[in-house]
Amino acid sequence: VQLQASGGGAVQAGGSLRLSCAASGRLLSRHSMGWFRQAPGKEREFVAAISRSGTFYGDSVKGRFTISRDDAKKTTLLQMSSLKPEDTAVYYCAVNTRGILSSGYDYYSQSSVYDYWGQGTLVTVSS
């Protein structure tokens, strides 16, 4: 599976952006998708995930970001609203092929459970 993230850019605080992750290869509808981000000098942080059991969000983005997917197009979207300067980071999409139906936030919030990663797209939010 290959992933291509796009949609990043520069936006002012309070604005919105929509990130897209296009997959090629053997991506199945039962596979789960996640978004992570990494700001300069910081560790990679869980943003959101979507699986057969639902959607999951990091505390810092809950209520502002929405993850969705279009299996026919093999695309996962991350709609980001009410952006803050602290949202500035490189955003990565990833695929998990091993999760089971009962897997939840504790599982999908770990970067180690993802098997494939995209190259990242930069989001810069100015105050």
PDB file of C-alpha atoms in Angstrom:
ATOM      1  CA  VAL A   1       0.000   0.000   0.000  1.00  0.00           C
ATOM      2  CA  GLN A   2       1.296   3.435  -0.932  1.00  0.00           C
ATOM      3  CA  LEU A   3      -0.103   6.616   0.595  1.00  0.00           C
ATOM      4  CA  GLN A   4      -0.002  10.165  -0.708  1.00  0.00           C
ATOM      5  CA  ALA A   5      -1.015  12.953   1.650  1.00  0.00           C
ATOM      6  CA  SER A   6      -1.976  16.366   0.317  1.00  0.00           C
ATOM      7  CA  GLY A   7      -3.887  19.500   1.219  1.00  0.00           C
ATOM      8  CA  GLY A   8      -1.480  21.108   3.629  1.00  0.00           C
ATOM      9  CA  GLY A   9      -0.689  24.790   3.507  1.00  0.00           C
ATOM     10  CA  ALA A  10      -0.631  28.025   5.426  1.00  0.00           C
ATOM     11  CA  VAL A  11      -3.753  29.357   7.114  1.00  0.00           C
ATOM     12  CA  GLN A  12      -4.603  31.898   9.778  1.00  0.00           C
ATOM     13  CA  ALA A  13      -5.857  30.899  13.179  1.00  0.00           C
ATOM     14  CA  GLY A  14      -9.552  30.121  13.096  1.00  0.00           C
ATOM     15  CA  GLY A  15      -9.381  28.952   9.517  1.00  0.00           C
ATOM     16  CA  SER A  16      -9.944  25.537   7.979  1.00  0.00           C
ATOM     17  CA  LEU A  17      -8.071  23.056   5.850  1.00  0.00           C
ATOM     18  CA  ARG A  18      -8.899  19.671   4.445  1.00  0.00           C
ATOM     19  CA  LEU A  19      -6.200  17.056   4.172  1.00  0.00           C
ATOM     20  CA  SER A  20      -6.513  14.137   1.815  1.00  0.00           C
ATOM     21  CA  CYS A  21      -4.758  10.787   1.839  1.00  0.00           C
ATOM     22  CA  ALA A  22      -4.926   8.810  -1.386  1.00  0.00           C
ATOM     23  CA  ALA A  23      -4.036   5.147  -1.257  1.00  0.00           C
ATOM     24  CA  SER A  24      -2.879   2.838  -3.995  1.00  0.00           C
ATOM     25  CA  GLY A  25      -2.344  -0.860  -3.842  1.00  0.00           C
ATOM     26  CA  ARG A  26      -4.181  -3.422  -1.814  1.00  0.00           C
ATOM     27  CA  LEU A  27      -6.178  -1.240   0.570  1.00  0.00           C
ATOM     28  CA  LEU A  28      -9.224  -3.051   1.877  1.00  0.00           C
ATOM     29  CA  SER A  29     -12.320  -1.532   3.422  1.00  0.00           C
ATOM     30  CA  ARG A  30     -11.597  -3.429   6.644  1.00  0.00           C
ATOM     31  CA  HIS A  31      -8.250  -1.688   6.998  1.00  0.00           C
ATOM     32  CA  SER A  32      -8.178   1.276   9.336  1.00  0.00           C
ATOM     33  CA  MET A  33      -6.760   4.696   8.570  1.00  0.00           C
ATOM     34  CA  GLY A  34      -5.102   7.145  10.888  1.00  0.00           C
ATOM     35  CA  TRP A  35      -3.646  10.632  10.939  1.00  0.00           C
ATOM     36  CA  PHE A  36      -0.717  11.670  13.071  1.00  0.00           C
ATOM     37  CA  ARG A  37       1.226  14.898  13.260  1.00  0.00           C
ATOM     38  CA  GLN A  38       4.676  15.959  14.316  1.00  0.00           C
ATOM     39  CA  ALA A  39       5.684  19.471  15.214  1.00  0.00           C
ATOM     40  CA  PRO A  40       9.342  20.558  15.219  1.00  0.00           C
ATOM     41  CA  GLY A  41      11.121  19.216  18.269  1.00  0.00           C
ATOM     42  CA  LYS A  42       8.132  17.196  19.409  1.00  0.00           C
ATOM     43  CA  GLU A  43       7.110  13.568  19.289  1.00  0.00           C
ATOM     44  CA  ARG A  44       4.608  12.252  16.793  1.00  0.00           C
ATOM     45  CA  GLU A  45       1.094  12.805  18.078  1.00  0.00           C
ATOM     46  CA  PHE A  46      -2.107  10.926  17.332  1.00  0.00           C
ATOM     47  CA  VAL A  47      -4.738  13.038  15.595  1.00  0.00           C
ATOM     48  CA  ALA A  48      -7.542  10.785  14.391  1.00  0.00           C
ATOM     49  CA  ALA A  49      -8.385   7.320  13.154  1.00  0.00           C
ATOM     50  CA  ILE A  50     -11.279   5.647  11.402  1.00  0.00           C
ATOM     51  CA  SER A  51     -12.033   1.945  11.562  1.00  0.00           C
ATOM     52  CA  ARG A  52     -14.949  -0.461  11.344  1.00  0.00           C
ATOM     53  CA  SER A  53     -15.579   0.212  15.021  1.00  0.00           C
ATOM     54  CA  GLY A  54     -15.814   3.963  14.627  1.00  0.00           C
ATOM     55  CA  THR A  55     -13.792   7.158  14.704  1.00  0.00           C
ATOM     56  CA  PHE A  56     -11.290   8.237  17.315  1.00  0.00           C
ATOM     57  CA  TYR A  57      -9.710  11.597  18.013  1.00  0.00           C
ATOM     58  CA  GLY A  58      -6.882  12.978  20.047  1.00  0.00           C
ATOM     59  CA  ASP A  59      -7.983  15.226  22.888  1.00  0.00           C
ATOM     60  CA  SER A  60      -6.347  18.280  21.349  1.00  0.00           C
ATOM     61  CA  VAL A  61      -8.414  18.081  18.145  1.00  0.00           C
ATOM     62  CA  LYS A  62     -11.687  16.625  19.379  1.00  0.00           C
ATOM     63  CA  GLY A  63     -14.620  18.740  18.254  1.00  0.00           C
ATOM     64  CA  ARG A  64     -12.542  20.591  15.649  1.00  0.00           C
ATOM     65  CA  PHE A  65     -11.319  17.856  13.300  1.00  0.00           C
ATOM     66  CA  THR A  66     -13.352  15.253  11.438  1.00  0.00           C
ATOM     67  CA  ILE A  67     -12.005  12.132   9.776  1.00  0.00           C
ATOM     68  CA  SER A  68     -13.857  10.371   6.984  1.00  0.00           C
ATOM     69  CA  ARG A  69     -13.139   7.928   4.209  1.00  0.00           C
ATOM     70  CA  ASP A  70     -14.329   7.037   0.730  1.00  0.00           C
ATOM     71  CA  ASP A  71     -13.497   3.382   0.153  1.00  0.00           C
ATOM     72  CA  ALA A  72     -14.461   3.508  -3.520  1.00  0.00           C
ATOM     73  CA  LYS A  73     -11.846   6.211  -4.071  1.00  0.00           C
ATOM     74  CA  LYS A  74      -9.415   4.778  -1.496  1.00  0.00           C
ATOM     75  CA  THR A  75      -9.242   8.211   0.072  1.00  0.00           C
ATOM     76  CA  THR A  76      -9.254   9.347   3.664  1.00  0.00           C
ATOM     77  CA  LEU A  77     -10.013  12.951   4.547  1.00  0.00           C
ATOM     78  CA  LEU A  78      -9.210  15.036   7.576  1.00  0.00           C
ATOM     79  CA  GLN A  79     -11.356  18.155   7.815  1.00  0.00           C
ATOM     80  CA  MET A  80      -9.707  20.616  10.152  1.00  0.00           C
ATOM     81  CA  SER A  81     -11.605  23.613  11.505  1.00  0.00           C
ATOM     82  CA  SER A  82     -10.973  26.298  14.101  1.00  0.00           C
ATOM     83  CA  LEU A  83      -7.270  25.836  13.539  1.00  0.00           C
ATOM     84  CA  LYS A  84      -4.841  27.056  16.164  1.00  0.00           C
ATOM     85  CA  PRO A  85      -1.131  27.894  15.936  1.00  0.00           C
ATOM     86  CA  GLU A  86      -0.435  24.774  18.002  1.00  0.00           C
ATOM     87  CA  ASP A  87      -1.866  22.694  15.150  1.00  0.00           C
ATOM     88  CA  THR A  88       1.194  23.589  13.094  1.00  0.00           C
ATOM     89  CA  ALA A  89       2.941  20.347  12.173  1.00  0.00           C
ATOM     90  CA  VAL A  90       3.650  17.867   9.438  1.00  0.00           C
ATOM     91  CA  TYR A  91       0.610  15.629   9.125  1.00  0.00           C
ATOM     92  CA  TYR A  92       1.006  11.972   8.203  1.00  0.00           C
ATOM     93  CA  CYS A  93      -1.595   9.453   7.155  1.00  0.00           C
ATOM     94  CA  ALA A  94      -1.162   5.784   7.884  1.00  0.00           C
ATOM     95  CA  VAL A  95      -2.823   2.408   7.354  1.00  0.00           C
ATOM     96  CA  ASN A  96      -3.415  -0.322   9.907  1.00  0.00           C
ATOM     97  CA  THR A  97      -4.114  -3.787   8.516  1.00  0.00           C
ATOM     98  CA  ARG A  98      -4.212  -5.778  11.745  1.00  0.00           C
ATOM     99  CA  GLY A  99      -6.878  -4.185  13.919  1.00  0.00           C
ATOM    100  CA  ILE A 100      -9.911  -6.175  14.913  1.00  0.00           C
ATOM    101  CA  LEU A 101     -13.480  -5.015  15.321  1.00  0.00           C
ATOM    102  CA  SER A 102     -13.102  -4.463  19.047  1.00  0.00           C
ATOM    103  CA  SER A 103      -9.986  -2.304  18.691  1.00  0.00           C
ATOM    104  CA  GLY A 104     -10.561   1.151  20.023  1.00  0.00           C
ATOM    105  CA  TYR A 105      -8.823   4.394  20.903  1.00  0.00           C
ATOM    106  CA  ASP A 106      -6.089   2.821  23.014  1.00  0.00           C
ATOM    107  CA  TYR A 107      -5.059   0.689  20.047  1.00  0.00           C
ATOM    108  CA  TYR A 108      -5.379   3.130  17.157  1.00  0.00           C
ATOM    109  CA  SER A 109      -3.708   6.004  18.963  1.00  0.00           C
ATOM    110  CA  GLN A 110      -0.401   4.148  18.918  1.00  0.00           C
ATOM    111  CA  SER A 111       1.800   4.877  15.912  1.00  0.00           C
ATOM    112  CA  SER A 112       3.431   1.456  16.238  1.00  0.00           C
ATOM    113  CA  VAL A 113       0.283  -0.376  15.090  1.00  0.00           C
ATOM    114  CA  TYR A 114       0.301   1.228  11.644  1.00  0.00           C
ATOM    115  CA  ASP A 115       1.883  -0.681   8.792  1.00  0.00           C
ATOM    116  CA  TYR A 116       2.173   1.893   6.032  1.00  0.00           C
ATOM    117  CA  TRP A 117       2.829   5.636   6.153  1.00  0.00           C
ATOM    118  CA  GLY A 118       2.534   8.519   3.735  1.00  0.00           C
ATOM    119  CA  GLN A 119       5.197  11.162   3.251  1.00  0.00           C
ATOM    120  CA  GLY A 120       3.517  13.935   5.226  1.00  0.00           C
ATOM    121  CA  THR A 121       2.027  17.303   4.384  1.00  0.00           C
ATOM    122  CA  LEU A 122       2.884  20.525   6.210  1.00  0.00           C
ATOM    123  CA  VAL A 123       0.215  22.595   7.920  1.00  0.00           C
ATOM    124  CA  THR A 124       1.192  26.034   9.200  1.00  0.00           C
ATOM    125  CA  VAL A 125      -1.248  28.056  11.287  1.00  0.00           C
ATOM    126  CA  SER A 126      -0.362  31.669  11.993  1.00  0.00           C
ATOM    127  CA  SER A 127      -1.799  33.773  14.789  1.00  0.00           C
TER     128      SER A 127
END
